[in-house]
Every structure is written in structure tokens, then in C-alpha cells.
Coordinates of C-alpha atoms and ligand atoms in Angstrom, one line a residue:
M264 CA 0.0 -0.2 -0.1
P265 CA 1.5 3.4 -0.8
L266 CA 2.6 5.3 2.2
R267 CA -0.1 8.0 1.6
D268 CA -2.9 5.6 1.7
A269 CA -1.7 3.6 4.7
L270 CA -1.4 7.1 6.7
M271 CA -5.0 7.8 5.5
A272 CA -6.2 4.5 7.1
R273 CA -4.2 4.7 10.2
R274 CA -6.3 4.8 13.2
S275 CA -6.7 3.6 16.9
V276 CA -9.1 0.8 17.4
R277 CA -10.3 -0.4 20.7
Q278 CA -12.8 -3.2 19.6
F279 CA -11.5 -6.4 18.6
S280 CA -13.2 -9.7 16.7
S281 CA -12.6 -13.0 18.6
R282 CA -9.9 -13.8 15.7
R283 CA -6.5 -14.7 17.1
F284 CA -3.2 -15.4 15.6
R285 CA -3.0 -19.0 15.1
L286 CA 0.7 -20.1 15.9
S287 CA -0.2 -23.4 14.1
D288 CA -1.1 -21.5 11.1
E289 CA 1.7 -20.5 8.7
A290 CA -0.1 -17.7 7.1
D291 CA -0.9 -16.1 10.3
L292 CA 2.8 -17.0 11.5
Q293 CA 4.1 -15.1 8.4
L294 CA 1.7 -12.1 9.4
L295 CA 3.3 -11.8 13.0
S296 CA 6.8 -12.2 11.4
D297 CA 6.0 -9.4 8.9
L298 CA 4.4 -7.4 11.7
L299 CA 7.3 -7.8 14.0
W300 CA 10.0 -7.1 11.3
T301 CA 8.2 -3.9 10.3
A302 CA 8.0 -2.8 14.0
W303 CA 11.8 -3.2 15.1
G304 CA 13.6 -5.6 12.5
Y305 CA 16.8 -5.5 11.1
I306 CA 17.4 -4.2 7.6
T307 CA 21.2 -4.5 7.6
P308 CA 23.0 -5.8 10.8
K309 CA 23.2 -2.7 12.6
R310 CA 20.3 -0.6 10.9
R311 CA 16.8 -1.5 12.0
S312 CA 13.1 -0.5 10.7
A313 CA 12.7 2.4 13.4
P314 CA 15.7 4.7 14.5
S315 CA 16.9 4.8 18.2
S316 CA 18.9 7.5 19.7
H317 CA 22.8 6.8 19.5
N318 CA 21.5 3.5 17.6
W319 CA 21.3 2.3 21.2
Q320 CA 18.6 -0.2 20.2
E321 CA 17.4 -0.4 23.9
I322 CA 13.8 -1.6 23.2
E323 CA 12.8 -5.2 23.4
L324 CA 9.2 -6.5 22.1
W325 CA 7.6 -8.8 24.4
L326 CA 4.3 -10.5 23.3
L327 CA 1.5 -11.3 25.2
L328 CA -0.6 -14.0 23.5
P329 CA -3.4 -16.3 24.7
E330 CA -0.6 -18.9 24.5
G331 CA 1.9 -17.3 26.8
V332 CA 4.7 -14.6 26.9
F333 CA 7.3 -14.5 24.1
V334 CA 10.3 -12.1 23.4
Y335 CA 11.1 -11.1 19.7
D336 CA 14.4 -12.3 19.0
A337 CA 15.0 -9.7 16.0
V338 CA 18.5 -11.1 15.2
G339 CA 17.1 -14.7 14.8
N340 CA 13.8 -13.7 13.6
R341 CA 11.9 -15.8 15.9
L342 CA 9.8 -15.9 19.4
V343 CA 11.6 -17.1 22.4
A344 CA 9.0 -18.2 24.9
R345 CA 9.2 -17.1 28.4
S346 CA 6.0 -18.4 29.9
D347 CA 2.8 -20.2 29.4
D348 CA 0.7 -17.7 31.3
D349 CA -1.9 -15.7 29.6
L350 CA -1.2 -12.2 30.7
R351 CA -3.3 -10.2 28.5
A352 CA -5.5 -8.9 31.0
A353 CA -2.4 -7.5 33.1
S354 CA -1.4 -5.4 30.2
G355 CA -3.7 -2.7 31.1
V356 CA -6.7 -1.3 32.8
Q357 CA -9.2 -1.0 29.9
E358 CA -11.8 -3.7 29.6
Y359 CA -10.7 -4.7 25.7
V360 CA -7.3 -5.6 26.6
A361 CA -8.2 -9.0 28.5
T362 CA -9.6 -10.3 25.1
A363 CA -7.5 -8.5 22.5
P364 CA -5.6 -11.1 20.6
L365 CA -2.0 -9.6 21.0
H366 CA -0.2 -7.1 22.9
I367 CA 3.4 -6.2 22.2
V368 CA 4.8 -4.8 25.4
L369 CA 7.6 -2.3 24.6
V370 CA 10.5 -3.0 27.5
A371 CA 13.4 -0.7 27.6
E372 CA 16.8 -1.9 28.9
K373 CA 17.8 1.5 30.5
S374 CA 21.2 0.6 31.2
K375 CA 21.9 0.8 27.5
V376 CA 21.2 4.5 27.5
T377 CA 24.2 6.1 29.0
G378 CA 25.4 9.7 29.9
K379 CA 22.1 11.0 30.3
T380 CA 20.0 12.2 33.3
P381 CA 17.2 10.0 34.6
Q382 CA 14.6 12.4 32.9
G383 CA 16.8 12.2 29.9
V384 CA 16.6 8.5 30.0
M385 CA 12.9 8.6 30.0
E386 CA 12.8 10.9 27.3
T387 CA 14.9 8.6 25.1
I388 CA 13.0 5.5 25.6
F389 CA 9.6 7.0 25.2
T390 CA 10.8 8.6 22.0
D391 CA 12.3 5.5 20.6
S392 CA 9.2 3.7 21.4
G393 CA 7.2 6.1 19.6
Y394 CA 8.7 5.3 16.2
I395 CA 8.4 1.5 16.6
C396 CA 4.6 2.2 17.6
Q397 CA 4.1 4.0 14.2
N398 CA 5.7 1.4 12.4
I399 CA 3.1 -0.9 14.0
Y400 CA 0.3 1.4 13.2
L401 CA 1.2 1.8 9.6
F402 CA 1.7 -1.9 9.1
C403 CA -1.6 -2.8 10.4
A404 CA -3.3 0.0 8.3
S405 CA -1.5 -1.5 5.3
E406 CA -2.6 -5.1 6.1
G407 CA -6.4 -4.5 7.4
L408 CA -5.3 -5.1 11.1
A409 CA -6.7 -3.1 14.1
T410 CA -4.2 -1.5 16.5
V411 CA -3.9 0.9 19.6
S412 CA -0.8 2.5 21.4
R413 CA -1.3 2.4 25.0
A414 CA 0.3 4.1 27.9
W415 CA -2.5 3.3 30.4
I416 CA -0.7 0.4 31.9
D417 CA -0.4 -0.5 35.7
R418 CA 3.4 -0.6 35.1
P419 CA 4.7 -2.0 38.4
A420 CA 2.0 -4.8 38.3
L421 CA 3.0 -5.8 34.6
A422 CA 6.6 -5.6 35.3
G423 CA 6.2 -7.8 38.3
K424 CA 4.0 -10.6 36.3
L425 CA 6.7 -10.4 33.5
G426 CA 9.7 -10.8 35.8
L427 CA 11.3 -7.9 34.7
G428 CA 14.5 -6.3 36.5
P429 CA 15.3 -2.9 38.0
T430 CA 17.1 -1.7 34.8
Q431 CA 14.0 -2.7 32.4
A432 CA 11.3 -0.6 31.9
I433 CA 8.0 -0.8 30.2
T434 CA 7.1 2.1 27.8
L435 CA 4.2 1.5 26.0
V436 CA 2.0 -1.5 24.8
Q437 CA 0.7 -1.8 21.3
T438 CA -2.4 -3.9 21.1
V439 CA -3.1 -5.7 17.7
G440 CA -5.9 -7.7 15.9
W441 CA -9.1 -7.6 14.1
K442 CA -11.8 -5.1 14.0
S443 CA -14.9 -6.3 15.5
E444 CA -17.7 -5.8 13.1
E445 CA -20.2 -4.4 15.7
Ligands
FMN29 C1 1.8 7.6 23.6 C2 0.5 7.4 23.6 C3 -0.4 6.7 24.5 C4 -1.8 6.3 24.3 N1 -2.5 5.5 25.3 C5 -3.8 4.9 25.2 C6 -4.4 4.3 26.1 O1 -3.6 3.7 27.0 N2 -5.5 3.5 25.7 C7 -6.1 3.7 24.6 O2 -7.3 3.4 24.6 N3 -5.8 4.8 23.8 C8 -4.3 5.1 23.9 N4 -3.7 6.0 22.9 C9 -4.6 5.9 21.5 C10 -4.9 7.6 21.4 O3 -6.1 7.9 22.1 C11 -5.4 7.8 19.8 O4 -4.1 7.4 19.2 C12 -5.7 9.3 19.9 O5 -7.3 9.4 20.5 C13 -6.0 9.4 18.1 O6 -6.8 8.5 17.4 P1 -6.0 7.7 16.3 O7 -5.0 7.3 16.8 O8 -7.3 6.9 15.9 O9 -5.9 8.9 15.5 C14 -2.3 6.4 22.9 C15 -1.7 7.1 22.1 C16 -0.5 7.7 22.1 C17 0.3 8.0 21.2

């Protein structure tokens, strides 16, 4: 889809149909792979689909699916399973999050952002996250998927459930699925 058309179609959607990403289905896996590559994949060994300050590349994508928690290994182009728990309901405080098919949690490794004040670190990780989220918005617009960025998150609760350490910080969550017809 031409960029202009993707921009025209881009919007936030908060009502999702019951359709899920079937991890046993090749077409759904390819869609997920394309989504993650567009979000934050490697184009060359150093350059990725989104910019990051100083090319620190401090953001990790954690996927919350009904099947469990996975981390996107962008180098290996694969998902690494972390747990079998369905943590979708813990990814936010709005009602739709419990049943939406996929949440992509952006987790920043703050120790990669050096020489900055604590406020500077936060500015950096949120700015870098924004580019990734916009990539997801445009991918979803071009593929007919529904998505919304979310900052309304109980971060301490979700970080606890994900087992994050003190140098890891959740910035945003991007919910992805198919729009409900209702
Ligand atoms: C940083 C950021 C945080 C957001 N947080 C939430 C959120 O927690 N929950 C939600 O439903 N929408 C959230 N949104 C979506 C905005 O409400 C939405 O982008 C805005 O209303 C404009 O609508 P549009 O995206 O359809 O143009 C967020 C958007 C951004 C960029």
C-alpha cells in the first residue's frame, strides 16, 4: 500500500473481533513475522526498521498472546517463549485488553542509555518507542489489522508479572488484532 494510503487508513481501534493469531497456521505466523519485522526488525546487521537515539536499540518487544509470553528475537527472526501464562488482562486497565489477541509490550533496557539524567533516559526510551509504535500502526493500516497504542498501564504490576529487572522499563503497549464488526 502506498504510504499516503496507509496514513489515510491509520487509526486507533479498541474493539477487537474474537479472531486470534493461530501459531500453528503458516499464514498467521508469516503475518506476525512481517508485523514484528516492520515494527523493529533488522535491515542490515546494524540498522533497524525504526531509529533509536545513538543507535542504542534499547527496546525489546515482548508479546502477550493467549498461549503465553514471548520475546521477539529480531536477530534470529523468531519468538522466544518465556512463559505459558496468558497475561493479556494484566497489560492494561481498559476492558478490551483481556480479550484482544495480541499485546506487544515495549520494554526498554535502560542501562543501554548512557550519559543521561534520569529524565533524559525516560525521554529517550519513550521517543524511541514512539517510532516503533508508528511502524506498527502503518503496518496494521496496510494489512487491514486493528491496533492501538497504550500508555494507560499498571507498569509495576505488569513488570512484576513479566519478571522484569530494575534496569528494565515498560514504555508503551501496542495492541493488535482484527476490528470487531459490531
Ligand atoms: C503515547 C500514546 C498513548 C496512548 N494511550 C492510550 C491508552 O492507554 N488507551 C487507549 O485506548 N488509547 C491510547 N492511545 C491512543 C490515542 O487515544 C489515539 O491515538 C488518539 O485518540 C488519536 O486517535 P487515532 O490514533 O485514531 O488518530 C494512546 C496514543 C498514544 C500516542
